[in-house]
Short mmCIF file of C-alpha atoms and ligand atoms in Angstrom, two decimals:
data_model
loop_
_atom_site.label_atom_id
_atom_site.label_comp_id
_atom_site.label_asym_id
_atom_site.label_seq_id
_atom_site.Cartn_x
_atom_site.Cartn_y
_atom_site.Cartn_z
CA UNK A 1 81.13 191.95 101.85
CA UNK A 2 82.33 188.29 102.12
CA UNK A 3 86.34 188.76 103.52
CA UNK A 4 87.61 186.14 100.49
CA UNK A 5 86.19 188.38 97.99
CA UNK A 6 88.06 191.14 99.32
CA UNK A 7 91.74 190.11 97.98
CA UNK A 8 90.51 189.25 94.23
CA UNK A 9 89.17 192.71 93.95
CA UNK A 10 91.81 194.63 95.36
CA UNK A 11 94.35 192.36 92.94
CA UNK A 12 92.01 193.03 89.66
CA UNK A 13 91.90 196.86 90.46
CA UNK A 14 95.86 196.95 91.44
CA UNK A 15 96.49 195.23 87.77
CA UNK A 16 94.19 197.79 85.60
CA UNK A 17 96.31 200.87 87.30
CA UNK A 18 99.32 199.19 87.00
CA UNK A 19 98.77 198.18 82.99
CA UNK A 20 97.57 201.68 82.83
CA UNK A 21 100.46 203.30 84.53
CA UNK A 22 102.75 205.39 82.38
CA UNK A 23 105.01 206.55 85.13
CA UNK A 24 104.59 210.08 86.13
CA UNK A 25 100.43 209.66 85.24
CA UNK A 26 98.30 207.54 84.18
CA UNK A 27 96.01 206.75 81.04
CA UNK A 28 92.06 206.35 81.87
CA UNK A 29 92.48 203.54 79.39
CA UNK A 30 95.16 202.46 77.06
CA UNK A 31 93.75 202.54 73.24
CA UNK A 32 90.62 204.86 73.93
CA UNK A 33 92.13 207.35 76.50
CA UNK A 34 95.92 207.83 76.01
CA UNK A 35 96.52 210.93 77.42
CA UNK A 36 96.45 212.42 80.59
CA UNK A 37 92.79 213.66 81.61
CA UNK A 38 92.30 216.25 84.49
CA UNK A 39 89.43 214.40 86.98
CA UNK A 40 90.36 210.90 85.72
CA UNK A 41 93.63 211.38 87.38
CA UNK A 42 92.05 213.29 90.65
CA UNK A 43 90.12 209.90 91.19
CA UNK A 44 93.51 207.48 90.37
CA UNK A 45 95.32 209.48 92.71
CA UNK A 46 92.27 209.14 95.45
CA UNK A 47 92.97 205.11 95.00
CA UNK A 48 96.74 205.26 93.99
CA UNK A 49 97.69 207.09 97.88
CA UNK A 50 96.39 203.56 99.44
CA UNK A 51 98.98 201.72 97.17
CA UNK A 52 101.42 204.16 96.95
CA UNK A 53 101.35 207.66 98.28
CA UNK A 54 104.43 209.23 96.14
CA UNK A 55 103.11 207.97 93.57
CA UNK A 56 99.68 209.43 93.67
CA UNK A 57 101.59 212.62 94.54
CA UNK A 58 103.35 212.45 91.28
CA UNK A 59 99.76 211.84 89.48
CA UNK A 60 98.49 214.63 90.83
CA UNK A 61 101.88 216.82 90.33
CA UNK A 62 102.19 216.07 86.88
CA UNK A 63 98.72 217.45 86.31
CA UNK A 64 100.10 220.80 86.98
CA UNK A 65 102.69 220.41 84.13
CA UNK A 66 100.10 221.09 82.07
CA UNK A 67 98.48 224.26 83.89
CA UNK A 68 98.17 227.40 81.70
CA UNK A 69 99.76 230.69 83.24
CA UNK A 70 96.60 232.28 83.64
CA UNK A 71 95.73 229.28 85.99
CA UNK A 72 93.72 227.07 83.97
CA UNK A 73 93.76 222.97 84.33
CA UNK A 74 92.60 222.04 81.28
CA UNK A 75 91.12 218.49 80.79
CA UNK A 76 93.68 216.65 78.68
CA UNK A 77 97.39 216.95 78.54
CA UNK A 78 98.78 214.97 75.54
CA UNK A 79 100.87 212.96 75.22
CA UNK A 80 104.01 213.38 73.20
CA UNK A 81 104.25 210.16 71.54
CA UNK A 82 104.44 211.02 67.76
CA UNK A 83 101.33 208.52 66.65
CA UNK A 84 98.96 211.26 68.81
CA UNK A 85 100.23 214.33 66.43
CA UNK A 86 96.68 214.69 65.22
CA UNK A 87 95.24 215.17 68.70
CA UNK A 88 97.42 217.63 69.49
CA UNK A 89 96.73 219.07 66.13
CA UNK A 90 93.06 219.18 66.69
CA UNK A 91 93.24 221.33 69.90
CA UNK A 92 95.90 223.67 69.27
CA UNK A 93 96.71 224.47 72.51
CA UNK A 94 99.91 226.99 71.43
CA UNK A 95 96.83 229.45 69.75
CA UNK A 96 96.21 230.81 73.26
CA UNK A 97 99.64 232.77 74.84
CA UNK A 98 98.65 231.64 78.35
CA UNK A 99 99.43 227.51 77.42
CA UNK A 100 102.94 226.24 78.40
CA UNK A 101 104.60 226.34 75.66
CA UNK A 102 107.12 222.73 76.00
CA UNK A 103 103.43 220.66 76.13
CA UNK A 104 100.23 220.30 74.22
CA UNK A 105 97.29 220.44 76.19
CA UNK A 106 92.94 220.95 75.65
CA UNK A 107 91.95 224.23 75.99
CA UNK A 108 89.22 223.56 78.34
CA UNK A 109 88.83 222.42 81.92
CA UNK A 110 86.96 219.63 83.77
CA UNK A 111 85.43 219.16 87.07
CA UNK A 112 87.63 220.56 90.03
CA UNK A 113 87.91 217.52 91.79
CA UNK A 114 92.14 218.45 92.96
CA UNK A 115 91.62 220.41 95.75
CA UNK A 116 89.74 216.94 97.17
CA UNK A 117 92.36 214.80 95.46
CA UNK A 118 94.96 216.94 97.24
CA UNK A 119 93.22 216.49 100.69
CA UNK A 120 92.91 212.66 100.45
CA UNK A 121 96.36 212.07 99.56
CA UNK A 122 96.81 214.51 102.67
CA UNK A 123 95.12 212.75 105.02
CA UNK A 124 97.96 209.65 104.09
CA UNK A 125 100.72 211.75 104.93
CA UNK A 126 101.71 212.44 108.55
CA UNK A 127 101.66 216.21 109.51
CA UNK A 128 105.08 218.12 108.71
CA UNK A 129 104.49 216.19 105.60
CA UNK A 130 101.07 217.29 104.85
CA UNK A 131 102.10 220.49 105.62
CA UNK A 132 104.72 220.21 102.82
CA UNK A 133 102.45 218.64 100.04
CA UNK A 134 100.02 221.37 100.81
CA UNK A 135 102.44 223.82 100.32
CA UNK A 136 103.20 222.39 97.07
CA UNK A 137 99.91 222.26 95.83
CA UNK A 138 98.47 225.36 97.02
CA UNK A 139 99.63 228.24 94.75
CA UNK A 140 98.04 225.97 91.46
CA UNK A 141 94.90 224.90 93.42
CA UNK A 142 94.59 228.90 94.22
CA UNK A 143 95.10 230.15 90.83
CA UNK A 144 92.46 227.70 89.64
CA UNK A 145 90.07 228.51 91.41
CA UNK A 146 90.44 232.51 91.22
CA UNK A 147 90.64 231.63 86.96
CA UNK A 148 87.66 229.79 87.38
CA UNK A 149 85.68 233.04 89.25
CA UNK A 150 87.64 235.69 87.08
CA UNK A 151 86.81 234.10 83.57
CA UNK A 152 83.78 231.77 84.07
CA UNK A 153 81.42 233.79 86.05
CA UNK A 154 81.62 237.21 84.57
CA UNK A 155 78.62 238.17 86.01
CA UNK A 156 79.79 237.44 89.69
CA UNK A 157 76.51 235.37 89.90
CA UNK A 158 78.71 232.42 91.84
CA UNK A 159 77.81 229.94 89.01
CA UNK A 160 80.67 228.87 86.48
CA UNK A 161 79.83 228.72 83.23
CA UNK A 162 81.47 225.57 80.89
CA UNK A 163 81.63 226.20 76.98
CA UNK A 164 81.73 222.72 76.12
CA UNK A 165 79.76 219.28 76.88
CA UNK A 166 83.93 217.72 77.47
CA UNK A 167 84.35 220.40 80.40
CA UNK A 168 81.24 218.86 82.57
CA UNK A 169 82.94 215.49 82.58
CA UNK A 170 79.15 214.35 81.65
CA UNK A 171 80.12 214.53 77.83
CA UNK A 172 76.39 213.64 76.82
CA UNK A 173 74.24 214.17 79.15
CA UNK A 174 70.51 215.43 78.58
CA UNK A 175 70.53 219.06 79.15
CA UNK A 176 74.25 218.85 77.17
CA UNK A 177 72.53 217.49 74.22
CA UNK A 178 69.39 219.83 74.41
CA UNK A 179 71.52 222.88 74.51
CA UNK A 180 73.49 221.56 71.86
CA UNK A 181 70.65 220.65 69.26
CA UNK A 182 69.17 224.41 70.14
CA UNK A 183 72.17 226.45 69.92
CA UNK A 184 75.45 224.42 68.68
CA UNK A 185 74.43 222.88 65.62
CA UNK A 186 76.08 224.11 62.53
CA UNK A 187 73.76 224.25 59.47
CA UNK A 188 76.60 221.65 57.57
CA UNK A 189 75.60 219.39 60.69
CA UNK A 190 71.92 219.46 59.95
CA UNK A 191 72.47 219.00 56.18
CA UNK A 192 74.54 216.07 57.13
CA UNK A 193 72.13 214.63 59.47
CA UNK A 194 69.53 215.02 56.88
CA UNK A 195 71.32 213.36 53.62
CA UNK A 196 72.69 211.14 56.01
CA UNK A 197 75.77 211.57 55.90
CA UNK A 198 76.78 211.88 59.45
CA UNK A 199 78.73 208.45 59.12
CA UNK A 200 82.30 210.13 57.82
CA UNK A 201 82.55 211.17 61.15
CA UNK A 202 83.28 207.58 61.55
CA UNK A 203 86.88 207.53 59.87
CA UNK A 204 87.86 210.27 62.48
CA UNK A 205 86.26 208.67 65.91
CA UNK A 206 88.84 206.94 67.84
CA UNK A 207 85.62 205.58 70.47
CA UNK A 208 83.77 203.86 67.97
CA UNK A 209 86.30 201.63 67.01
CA UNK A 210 86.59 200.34 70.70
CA UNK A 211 83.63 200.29 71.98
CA UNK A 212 79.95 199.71 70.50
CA UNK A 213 78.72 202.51 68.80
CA UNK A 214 74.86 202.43 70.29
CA UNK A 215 76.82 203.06 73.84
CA UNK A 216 78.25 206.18 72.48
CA UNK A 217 77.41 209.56 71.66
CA UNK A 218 75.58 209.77 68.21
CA UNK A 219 77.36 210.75 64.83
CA UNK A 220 75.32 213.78 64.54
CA UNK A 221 76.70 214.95 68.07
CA UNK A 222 80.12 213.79 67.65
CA UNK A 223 80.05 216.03 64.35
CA UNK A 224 78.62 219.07 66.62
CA UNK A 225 80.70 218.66 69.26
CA UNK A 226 84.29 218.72 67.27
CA UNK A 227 82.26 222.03 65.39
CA UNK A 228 82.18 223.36 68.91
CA UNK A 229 85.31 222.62 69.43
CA UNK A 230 86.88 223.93 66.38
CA UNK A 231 84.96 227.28 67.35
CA UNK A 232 86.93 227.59 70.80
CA UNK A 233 90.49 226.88 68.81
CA UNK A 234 89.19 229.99 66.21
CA UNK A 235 88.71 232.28 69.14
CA UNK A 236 91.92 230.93 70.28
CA UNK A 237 90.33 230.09 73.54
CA UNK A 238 89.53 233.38 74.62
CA UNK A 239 86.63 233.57 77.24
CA UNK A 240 85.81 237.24 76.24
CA UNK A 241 85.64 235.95 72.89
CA UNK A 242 83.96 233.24 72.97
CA UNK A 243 81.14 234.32 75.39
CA UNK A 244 80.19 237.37 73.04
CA UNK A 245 79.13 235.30 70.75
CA UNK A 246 77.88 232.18 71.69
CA UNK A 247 74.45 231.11 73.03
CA UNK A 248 76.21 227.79 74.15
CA UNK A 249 77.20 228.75 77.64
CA UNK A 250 75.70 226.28 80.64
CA UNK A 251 75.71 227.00 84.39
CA UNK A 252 76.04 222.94 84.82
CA UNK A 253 74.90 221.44 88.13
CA UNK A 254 77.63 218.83 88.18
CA UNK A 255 80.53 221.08 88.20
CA UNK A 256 79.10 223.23 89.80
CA UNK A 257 78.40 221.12 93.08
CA UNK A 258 82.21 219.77 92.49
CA UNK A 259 83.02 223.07 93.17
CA UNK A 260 81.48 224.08 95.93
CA UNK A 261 83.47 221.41 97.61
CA UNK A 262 86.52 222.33 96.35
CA UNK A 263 85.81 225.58 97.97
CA UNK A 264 85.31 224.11 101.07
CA UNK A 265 88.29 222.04 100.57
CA UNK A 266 90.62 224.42 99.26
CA UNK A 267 89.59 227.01 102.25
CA UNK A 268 91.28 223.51 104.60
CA UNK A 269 94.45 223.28 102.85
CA UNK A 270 94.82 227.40 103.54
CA UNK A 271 93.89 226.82 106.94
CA UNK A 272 96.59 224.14 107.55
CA UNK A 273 99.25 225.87 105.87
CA UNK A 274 98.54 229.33 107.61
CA UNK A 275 97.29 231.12 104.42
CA UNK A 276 94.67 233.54 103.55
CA UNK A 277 92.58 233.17 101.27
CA UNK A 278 92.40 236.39 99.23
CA UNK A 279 88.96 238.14 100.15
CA UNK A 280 87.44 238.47 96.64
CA UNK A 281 87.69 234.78 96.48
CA UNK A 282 86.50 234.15 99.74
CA UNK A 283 83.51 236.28 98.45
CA UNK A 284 82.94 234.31 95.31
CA UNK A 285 83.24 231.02 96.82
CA UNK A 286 80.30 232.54 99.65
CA UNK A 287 78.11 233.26 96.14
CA UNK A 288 78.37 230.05 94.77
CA UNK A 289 76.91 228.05 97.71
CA UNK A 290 73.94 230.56 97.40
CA UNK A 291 73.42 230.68 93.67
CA UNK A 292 73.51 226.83 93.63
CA UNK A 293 69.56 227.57 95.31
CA UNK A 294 68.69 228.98 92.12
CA UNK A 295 68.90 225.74 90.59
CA UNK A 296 66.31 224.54 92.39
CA UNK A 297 63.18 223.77 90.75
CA UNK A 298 60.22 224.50 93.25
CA UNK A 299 58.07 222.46 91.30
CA UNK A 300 59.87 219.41 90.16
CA UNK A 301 61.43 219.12 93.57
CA UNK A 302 65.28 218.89 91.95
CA UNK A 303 67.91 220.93 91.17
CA UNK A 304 68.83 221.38 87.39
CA UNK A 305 71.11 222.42 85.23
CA UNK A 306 71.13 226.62 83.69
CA UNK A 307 71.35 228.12 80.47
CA UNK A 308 73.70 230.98 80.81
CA UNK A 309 71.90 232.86 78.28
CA UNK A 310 68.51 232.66 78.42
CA UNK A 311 68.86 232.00 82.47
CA UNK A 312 66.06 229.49 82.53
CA UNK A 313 66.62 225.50 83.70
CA UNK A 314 67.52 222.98 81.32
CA UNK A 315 64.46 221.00 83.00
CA UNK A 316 66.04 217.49 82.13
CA UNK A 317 66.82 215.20 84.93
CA UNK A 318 70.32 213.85 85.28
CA UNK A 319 72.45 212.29 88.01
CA UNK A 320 73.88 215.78 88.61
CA UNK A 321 70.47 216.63 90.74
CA UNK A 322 72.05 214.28 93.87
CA UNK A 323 75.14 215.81 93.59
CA UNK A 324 74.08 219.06 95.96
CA UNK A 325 74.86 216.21 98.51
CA UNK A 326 78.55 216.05 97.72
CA UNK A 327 78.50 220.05 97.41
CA UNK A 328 77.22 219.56 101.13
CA UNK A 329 75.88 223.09 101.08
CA UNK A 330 71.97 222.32 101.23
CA UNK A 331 69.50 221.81 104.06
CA UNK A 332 69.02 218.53 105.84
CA UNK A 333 65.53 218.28 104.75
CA UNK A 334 66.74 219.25 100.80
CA UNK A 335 69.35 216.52 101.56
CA UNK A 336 66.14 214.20 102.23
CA UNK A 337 64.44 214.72 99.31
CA UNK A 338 67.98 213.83 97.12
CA UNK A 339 67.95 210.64 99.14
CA UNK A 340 63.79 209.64 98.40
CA UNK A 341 64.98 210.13 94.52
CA UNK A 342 68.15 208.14 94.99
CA UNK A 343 65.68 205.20 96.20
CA UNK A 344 62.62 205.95 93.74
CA UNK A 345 62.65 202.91 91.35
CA UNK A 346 61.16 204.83 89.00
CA UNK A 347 64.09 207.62 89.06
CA UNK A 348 67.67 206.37 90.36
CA UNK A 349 66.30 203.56 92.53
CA UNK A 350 67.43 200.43 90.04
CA UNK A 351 69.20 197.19 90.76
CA UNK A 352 72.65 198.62 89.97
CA UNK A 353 72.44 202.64 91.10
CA UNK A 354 73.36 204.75 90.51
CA UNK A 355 72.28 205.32 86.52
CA UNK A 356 73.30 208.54 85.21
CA UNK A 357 69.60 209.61 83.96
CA UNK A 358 66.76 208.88 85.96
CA UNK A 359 64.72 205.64 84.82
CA UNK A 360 61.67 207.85 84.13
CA UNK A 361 63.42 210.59 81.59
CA UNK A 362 62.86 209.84 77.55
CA UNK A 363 66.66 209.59 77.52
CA UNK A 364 66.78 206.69 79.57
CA UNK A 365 68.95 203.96 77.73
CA UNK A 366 71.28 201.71 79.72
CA UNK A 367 74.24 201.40 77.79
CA UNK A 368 74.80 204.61 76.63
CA UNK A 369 77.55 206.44 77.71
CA UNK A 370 76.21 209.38 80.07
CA UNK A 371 72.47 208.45 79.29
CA UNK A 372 71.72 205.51 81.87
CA UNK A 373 74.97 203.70 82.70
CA UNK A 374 76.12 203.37 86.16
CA UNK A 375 79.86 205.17 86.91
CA UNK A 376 81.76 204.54 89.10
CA UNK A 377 83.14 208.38 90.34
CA UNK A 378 79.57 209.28 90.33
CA UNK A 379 79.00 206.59 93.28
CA UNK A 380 81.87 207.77 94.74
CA UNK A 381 80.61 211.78 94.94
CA UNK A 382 77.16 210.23 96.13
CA UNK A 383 78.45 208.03 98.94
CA UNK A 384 81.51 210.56 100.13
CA UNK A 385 78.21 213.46 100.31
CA UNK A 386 75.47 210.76 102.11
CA UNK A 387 78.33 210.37 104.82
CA UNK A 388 78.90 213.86 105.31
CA UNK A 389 75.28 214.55 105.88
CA UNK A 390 74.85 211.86 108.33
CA UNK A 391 73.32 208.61 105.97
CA UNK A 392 75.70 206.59 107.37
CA UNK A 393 73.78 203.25 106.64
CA UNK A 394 72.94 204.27 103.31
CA UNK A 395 76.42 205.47 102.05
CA UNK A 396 77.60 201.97 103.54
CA UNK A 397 74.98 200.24 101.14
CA UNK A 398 75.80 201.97 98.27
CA UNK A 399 79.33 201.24 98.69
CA UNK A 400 78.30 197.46 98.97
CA UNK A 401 76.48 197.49 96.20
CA UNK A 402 79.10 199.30 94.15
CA UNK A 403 81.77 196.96 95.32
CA UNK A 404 79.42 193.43 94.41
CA UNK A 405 78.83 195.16 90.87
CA UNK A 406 82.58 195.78 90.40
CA UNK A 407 83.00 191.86 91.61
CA UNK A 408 80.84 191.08 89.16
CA UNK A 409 81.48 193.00 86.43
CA UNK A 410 85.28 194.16 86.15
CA UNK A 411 86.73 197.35 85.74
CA UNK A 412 84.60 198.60 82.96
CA UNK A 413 84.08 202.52 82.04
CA UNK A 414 80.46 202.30 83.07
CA UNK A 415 77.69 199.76 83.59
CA UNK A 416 74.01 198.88 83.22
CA UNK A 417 71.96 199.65 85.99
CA UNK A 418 69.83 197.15 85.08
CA UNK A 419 71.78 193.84 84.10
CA UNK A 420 74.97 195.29 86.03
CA UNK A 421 76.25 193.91 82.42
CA UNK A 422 79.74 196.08 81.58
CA UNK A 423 80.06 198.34 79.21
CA UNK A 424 81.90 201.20 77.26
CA UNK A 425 86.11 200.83 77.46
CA UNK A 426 87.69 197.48 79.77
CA UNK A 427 90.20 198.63 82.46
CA UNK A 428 89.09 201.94 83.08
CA UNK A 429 90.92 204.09 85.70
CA UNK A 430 88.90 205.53 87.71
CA UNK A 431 87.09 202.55 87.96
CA UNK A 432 89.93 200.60 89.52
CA UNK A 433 91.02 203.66 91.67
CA UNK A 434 87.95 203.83 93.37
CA UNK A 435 86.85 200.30 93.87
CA UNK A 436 90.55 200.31 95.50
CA UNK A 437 89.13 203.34 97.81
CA UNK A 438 86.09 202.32 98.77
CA UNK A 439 87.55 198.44 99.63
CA UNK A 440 90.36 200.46 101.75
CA UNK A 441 87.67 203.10 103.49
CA UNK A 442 85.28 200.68 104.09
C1 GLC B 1 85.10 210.39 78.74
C2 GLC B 1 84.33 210.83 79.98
C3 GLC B 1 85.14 211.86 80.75
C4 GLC B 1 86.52 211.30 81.05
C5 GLC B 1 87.23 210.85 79.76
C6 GLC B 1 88.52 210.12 80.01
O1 GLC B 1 85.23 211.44 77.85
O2 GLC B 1 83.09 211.34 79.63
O3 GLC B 1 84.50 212.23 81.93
O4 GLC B 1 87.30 212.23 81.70
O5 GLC B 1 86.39 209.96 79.08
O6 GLC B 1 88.29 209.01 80.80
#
């Protein structure tokens, strides 16, 4: 990293999150993303504490304004601006008696990535201080995580189970759209896709209109995925409900490996603050780090992605098989075979890593969304879980790498791992967050 560099960087990212700042939280991105999104603002706050700890504090607080009272985050709170009526609208959030009832909110979660955004603002804060922000964020981080065992894993397998593509942060990514085409397509959604008539979707899609269609989820999936949607709101967002019916139900890799280091995260904040953990969770959060074995594919030599249902792997490859690294819960020599993939060129080994489908799988397109683009947070997960398992050198290149791409490209939503050309939204979040982390940790 050249040291004049450095500055413009640093003063690029510092702009996007200050344009993007709405006081109390921040937009991922002001026309596409106006709301407040659960693990967008985990990774602002992750930059935000080297710029300004209260103030990644208050991102991170605000997140639990929206928290329901059985303890669920859910993805998105809305904003109230009147010209976003219809978003609220679509979700509904008032159907289920556990949402707070003064703000509109999804009614689904995202990746738990607070209990690590809680620790890294921590680690800014001196310790009767950390003590205190701790203490603050403890009782929501607990309930989370016990709503997240009590609802999503009814089974007790360890595994939580997400009931739509917009919970795994990974909106379309391969084994998403597989499950999706074999159990979540409404027979109207075929018909359309047939007569082609899967472009009215187009009046309704706010993504389109910013950024390319061909690096965006198709029409035919966008149609699906509001059906899905419009499904949870009918059952009112009622677990019980909605698993009885549905064959749509994925054990996904990515959140899954998020949360087994929230677990490990979560049981550090008790520890600092003097709590107990309550034993059943203790339990649960012991299950998960074994179940996440039984994603392992012998064969293929990766870890996968489940189908709740049927129990068998969604055998498409995705960025979420190097994410067992960040869970930090697999062997040394597993943790080996992750790192031979990351440097395969024919799997995650291209000129700008790390792409979000290997370079080998049928899905493999560059611009598109979660199909081949490079993000940001993903780097992030991958070079926070090569530290902890000892790849020192290798985290540090990555980190490079990520940094000269950022230099290069701007502070896009996600790039080509090919061209390191920038695409989806301009001035993303995260994006800026994290390029300000990893210049600051470096
Ligand atoms: C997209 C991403 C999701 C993110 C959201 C807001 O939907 O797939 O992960 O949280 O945008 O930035």
């Amino acid at each position: 990293m050249t040291e004049t560099n450095t500055p413009d960087l640093l003063e690029i990212a510092k702009k996007v999150l200050k344009k993007n700042d709405r006081g109390q939280w921040t937009v991922p991105a002001p026309e596409l993303y106006p709301h407040q999104w659960l693990w967008d603002s985990c990774f602002i706050a992750i930059g935000l504490r080297h710029l300004d700890i209260e103030r990644s504090q208050t991102e991170l607080t605000s997140l639990l304004r929206g928290q329901w009272s059985n303890g669920m985050l859910p993805n998105i709170i809305f904003s109230k601006d009147a010209q976003y009526h219809e978003d609220r609208e679509l979700w509904s959030s008032r159907v289920n008696p556990y949402s707070p009832a003064d703000i509109a909110t999804s009614g689904i979660t995202q990746p738990p990535m607070l209990a690590e955004a809680t620790v890294r603002v921590g680690e800014k804060l001196k310790m009767p201080d950390r003590r205190s922000w701790y203490q603050q964020m403890y009782p929501a981080l607990l309930e989370y995580h016990q709503w997240l065992y009590r609802e999503r894993d009814p089974h007790k397998e360890g595994l939580i189970i997400l009931v739509h593509p917009y919970e795994s942060g990974l909106d379309n990514s391969p084994p998403w759209i597989s499950e999706l085409r074999k159990h979540s397509m409404p027979k109207w959604v075929r018909l359309f896709e047939k007569l082609h008539l899967d472009f009215i979707v187009n009046f309704f899609r706010r993504d389109t209109r910013h950024v390319p269609a061909g690096q965006r989820i198709s029409n035919v999936e966008a149609l699906a995925y509001w059906a899905a949607l419009r499904r949870l709101r009918r059952k009112a967002y009622n677990w019980e409900a909605i698993l009885s019916r549905s064959l749509f139900a994925v054990e996904d890799l990515a959140f899954n490996a998020i949360l087994i280091r929230a677990n490990q995260l979560l049981t550090q904040i008790a520890k600092t603050i003097g709590e107990e953990l309550p034993a059943e969770l203790t339990k649960a959060m012991a299950r998960s780090e074994k179940a996440l074995e039984q994603l392992w594919d012998e064969d293929a030599g990766q870890y996968y992605t489940r189908s709740f249902i049927s129990h068998k792997l969604v055998q498409d490859s995705t960025v979420a098989s190097l994410l067992p690294l960040y869970a930090g819960c697999v062997s040394q020599e597993r943790a080996k075979m992750l790192l031979n993939a990351l440097y395969s060129p024919k799997k995650f080994g291209l000129r700008w890593p790390v792409p979000s489908v290997p370079k080998d799988s049928p899905y493999f397109n560059e611009l598109k969304y979660w199909q081949g683009p490079t993000w940001i947070n993903i780097n992030w997960l991958i070079i926070d879980g090569l530290e902890r398992y000892g790849f020192t050198a290798e985290a540090q290149m990555l980190r490079e790498r990520t940094l000269e791409l950022l230099r290069n490209s701007g502070m896009n939503e996600y790039f080509s791992p090919l061209s390191g050309s920038p695409a989806g939204t301009e001035n993303f979040s995260w994006t800026a967050a994290l390029a300000v982390d990893l210049l600051k940790t470096s």
